[in-house]
Amino acid sequence: MHKRLPGILNGVTGVGVLLISFLVELRLPMSKEMAKPLGMFIVVTGMSLVVWAATNIKEAFLGEVEPRLDVLVRDGPYRFIRHPVYFGMTIALVGVTVALRSWPGLIGVFLLFLPSEIYRARLEEKALFHKFGSEWENYATQTGFILPFIGKV
């Protein structure tokens, strides 16, 4: 498999969710006045997590599944969850669908985008185990997969 294929899959599913959100007119039961600020708050929260995580993995933040660092990052949000970038992107996309008041988009986040994120994270975990072995296993038993306390190995 091409090493960038999981990232491409994420991009395609994310764009698909956005297209669904814009094109299918089934609105969440809330006013625009409520949806826009709530959605933007959720987007900013998710993207803040992405930025926080990216500052901790620095040059490894290139979208590839293969680890690019020789040390296992355990700082910042990585103290709590193994895949904060994927979690943050999912939160941000939820925020966009809320701001657009889109039922189909919100459902698409969980049926299309999140599964592609989980797939990518599982591939990444195999590569991390291959590179770091027991150090990775120990870390994985102490941290959640995408949510804290959920998915500890």
CSV table of C-alpha atoms in Angstrom, one decimal:
chain,number,residue,atom,x,y,z
A,1,MET,CA,0.0,0.0,0.0
A,2,HIS,CA,1.2,3.5,-0.8
A,3,LYS,CA,2.3,5.2,2.4
A,4,ARG,CA,0.1,8.3,1.7
A,5,LEU,CA,-3.0,6.4,0.8
A,6,PRO,CA,-4.6,6.5,4.3
A,7,GLY,CA,-4.1,10.3,4.4
A,8,ILE,CA,-5.7,10.6,1.0
A,9,LEU,CA,-8.6,8.5,2.1
A,10,ASN,CA,-9.1,10.8,5.1
A,11,GLY,CA,-9.1,13.8,2.8
A,12,VAL,CA,-11.6,12.3,0.4
A,13,THR,CA,-13.9,11.3,3.2
A,14,GLY,CA,-13.6,14.7,4.9
A,15,VAL,CA,-14.4,16.5,1.6
A,16,GLY,CA,-17.3,14.0,1.1
A,17,VAL,CA,-18.8,14.9,4.5
A,18,LEU,CA,-18.4,18.6,3.6
A,19,LEU,CA,-20.2,18.1,0.2
A,20,ILE,CA,-23.0,16.2,1.9
A,21,SER,CA,-23.3,19.0,4.4
A,22,PHE,CA,-23.6,21.7,1.7
A,23,LEU,CA,-25.7,19.7,-0.8
A,24,VAL,CA,-28.3,17.8,1.3
A,25,GLU,CA,-30.9,20.0,2.9
A,26,LEU,CA,-31.8,18.2,6.1
A,27,ARG,CA,-31.2,20.7,8.9
A,28,LEU,CA,-30.4,20.1,12.6
A,29,PRO,CA,-33.2,21.5,14.8
A,30,MET,CA,-31.4,24.7,15.8
A,31,SER,CA,-31.4,28.3,14.6
A,32,LYS,CA,-28.5,29.8,12.6
A,33,GLU,CA,-27.9,32.2,15.4
A,34,MET,CA,-27.2,29.2,17.7
A,35,ALA,CA,-25.6,26.8,15.2
A,36,LYS,CA,-22.9,29.1,13.9
A,37,PRO,CA,-21.2,30.1,17.2
A,38,LEU,CA,-21.6,26.6,18.6
A,39,GLY,CA,-20.2,25.1,15.5
A,40,MET,CA,-17.3,27.5,15.4
A,41,PHE,CA,-16.5,26.9,19.1
A,42,ILE,CA,-16.4,23.1,18.3
A,43,VAL,CA,-14.1,23.8,15.2
A,44,VAL,CA,-11.7,25.9,17.2
A,45,THR,CA,-11.6,23.3,20.0
A,46,GLY,CA,-10.8,20.5,17.6
A,47,MET,CA,-8.2,22.5,15.7
A,48,SER,CA,-6.6,23.7,18.9
A,49,LEU,CA,-6.1,20.0,19.8
A,50,VAL,CA,-4.6,19.4,16.3
A,51,VAL,CA,-2.2,22.3,16.7
A,52,TRP,CA,-1.2,21.3,20.2
A,53,ALA,CA,-0.5,17.8,19.0
A,54,ALA,CA,1.4,19.0,15.9
A,55,THR,CA,3.7,21.1,18.1
A,56,ASN,CA,4.6,18.0,20.0
A,57,ILE,CA,5.4,15.8,17.0
A,58,LYS,CA,7.0,18.7,14.9
A,59,GLU,CA,8.6,17.3,11.7
A,60,ALA,CA,6.7,14.0,12.1
A,61,PHE,CA,3.5,15.9,11.3
A,62,LEU,CA,3.5,15.1,7.6
A,63,GLY,CA,0.4,12.9,7.1
A,64,GLU,CA,2.3,9.7,6.6
A,65,VAL,CA,1.6,6.5,8.5
A,66,GLU,CA,5.2,5.5,9.0
A,67,PRO,CA,6.9,7.1,12.1
A,68,ARG,CA,9.4,9.8,11.2
A,69,LEU,CA,11.0,10.3,14.6
A,70,ASP,CA,13.4,8.1,16.6
A,71,VAL,CA,11.7,8.8,19.9
A,72,LEU,CA,8.2,8.0,20.9
A,73,VAL,CA,6.4,11.2,21.7
A,74,ARG,CA,4.5,11.2,25.0
A,75,ASP,CA,4.2,14.9,25.7
A,76,GLY,CA,1.3,17.3,25.4
A,77,PRO,CA,-2.0,15.6,24.4
A,78,TYR,CA,0.0,12.4,23.7
A,79,ARG,CA,0.1,11.9,27.5
A,80,PHE,CA,-3.7,11.1,27.4
A,81,ILE,CA,-4.4,9.8,23.9
A,82,ARG,CA,-2.4,8.1,21.2
A,83,HIS,CA,-4.0,9.9,18.2
A,84,PRO,CA,-4.9,13.5,19.2
A,85,VAL,CA,-4.6,14.8,15.7
A,86,TYR,CA,-7.3,12.4,14.4
A,87,PHE,CA,-9.5,13.2,17.4
A,88,GLY,CA,-9.1,16.9,16.8
A,89,MET,CA,-9.9,16.7,13.1
A,90,THR,CA,-13.0,14.7,13.9
A,91,ILE,CA,-14.1,17.3,16.5
A,92,ALA,CA,-13.5,20.1,14.0
A,93,LEU,CA,-15.5,18.4,11.3
A,94,VAL,CA,-18.4,17.9,13.7
A,95,GLY,CA,-18.2,21.6,14.4
A,96,VAL,CA,-18.5,22.4,10.7
A,97,THR,CA,-21.5,20.2,10.3
A,98,VAL,CA,-23.1,21.8,13.4
A,99,ALA,CA,-22.4,25.3,12.0
A,100,LEU,CA,-24.1,24.2,8.8
A,101,ARG,CA,-26.9,22.6,10.7
A,102,SER,CA,-26.5,19.4,8.6
A,103,TRP,CA,-27.9,16.1,9.8
A,104,PRO,CA,-26.4,14.2,6.9
A,105,GLY,CA,-23.0,15.8,7.4
A,106,LEU,CA,-23.0,15.0,11.1
A,107,ILE,CA,-24.0,11.4,10.4
A,108,GLY,CA,-21.3,11.3,7.7
A,109,VAL,CA,-18.6,12.3,10.2
A,110,PHE,CA,-19.4,9.1,12.2
A,111,LEU,CA,-20.1,6.8,9.3
A,112,LEU,CA,-17.4,7.9,6.8
A,113,PHE,CA,-14.7,10.2,8.3
A,114,LEU,CA,-14.3,8.6,11.7
A,115,PRO,CA,-13.9,5.0,10.4
A,116,SER,CA,-11.2,6.3,7.9
A,117,GLU,CA,-9.4,8.0,10.9
A,118,ILE,CA,-9.6,4.8,12.9
A,119,TYR,CA,-8.3,2.8,9.9
A,120,ARG,CA,-5.4,5.2,9.6
A,121,ALA,CA,-4.7,5.1,13.3
A,122,ARG,CA,-4.6,1.3,13.3
A,123,LEU,CA,-2.0,1.3,10.5
A,124,GLU,CA,0.0,3.9,12.3
A,125,GLU,CA,-0.1,1.8,15.5
A,126,LYS,CA,1.3,-1.3,13.6
A,127,ALA,CA,4.2,0.8,12.3
A,128,LEU,CA,4.8,2.3,15.8
A,129,PHE,CA,4.8,-1.2,17.3
A,130,HIS,CA,7.2,-2.3,14.6
A,131,LYS,CA,9.6,0.6,15.3
A,132,PHE,CA,9.3,0.9,19.1
A,133,GLY,CA,8.3,-2.6,20.3
A,134,SER,CA,7.7,-3.0,24.0
A,135,GLU,CA,8.1,0.8,24.6
A,136,TRP,CA,5.1,1.2,22.3
A,137,GLU,CA,3.1,-1.6,24.0
A,138,ASN,CA,3.8,0.0,27.4
A,139,TYR,CA,2.7,3.4,26.2
A,140,ALA,CA,-0.5,2.0,24.6
A,141,THR,CA,-1.5,0.4,27.9
A,142,GLN,CA,-1.3,3.8,29.6
A,143,THR,CA,-3.2,6.0,27.0
A,144,GLY,CA,-6.5,5.9,25.3
A,145,PHE,CA,-6.8,5.2,21.6
A,146,ILE,CA,-8.6,8.3,20.4
A,147,LEU,CA,-10.5,9.2,23.6
A,148,PRO,CA,-8.8,9.2,27.1
A,149,PHE,CA,-9.4,6.0,29.0
A,150,ILE,CA,-11.0,4.3,26.0
A,151,GLY,CA,-9.1,1.8,23.9
A,152,LYS,CA,-6.1,1.2,26.2
A,153,VAL,CA,-4.4,-1.9,24.8
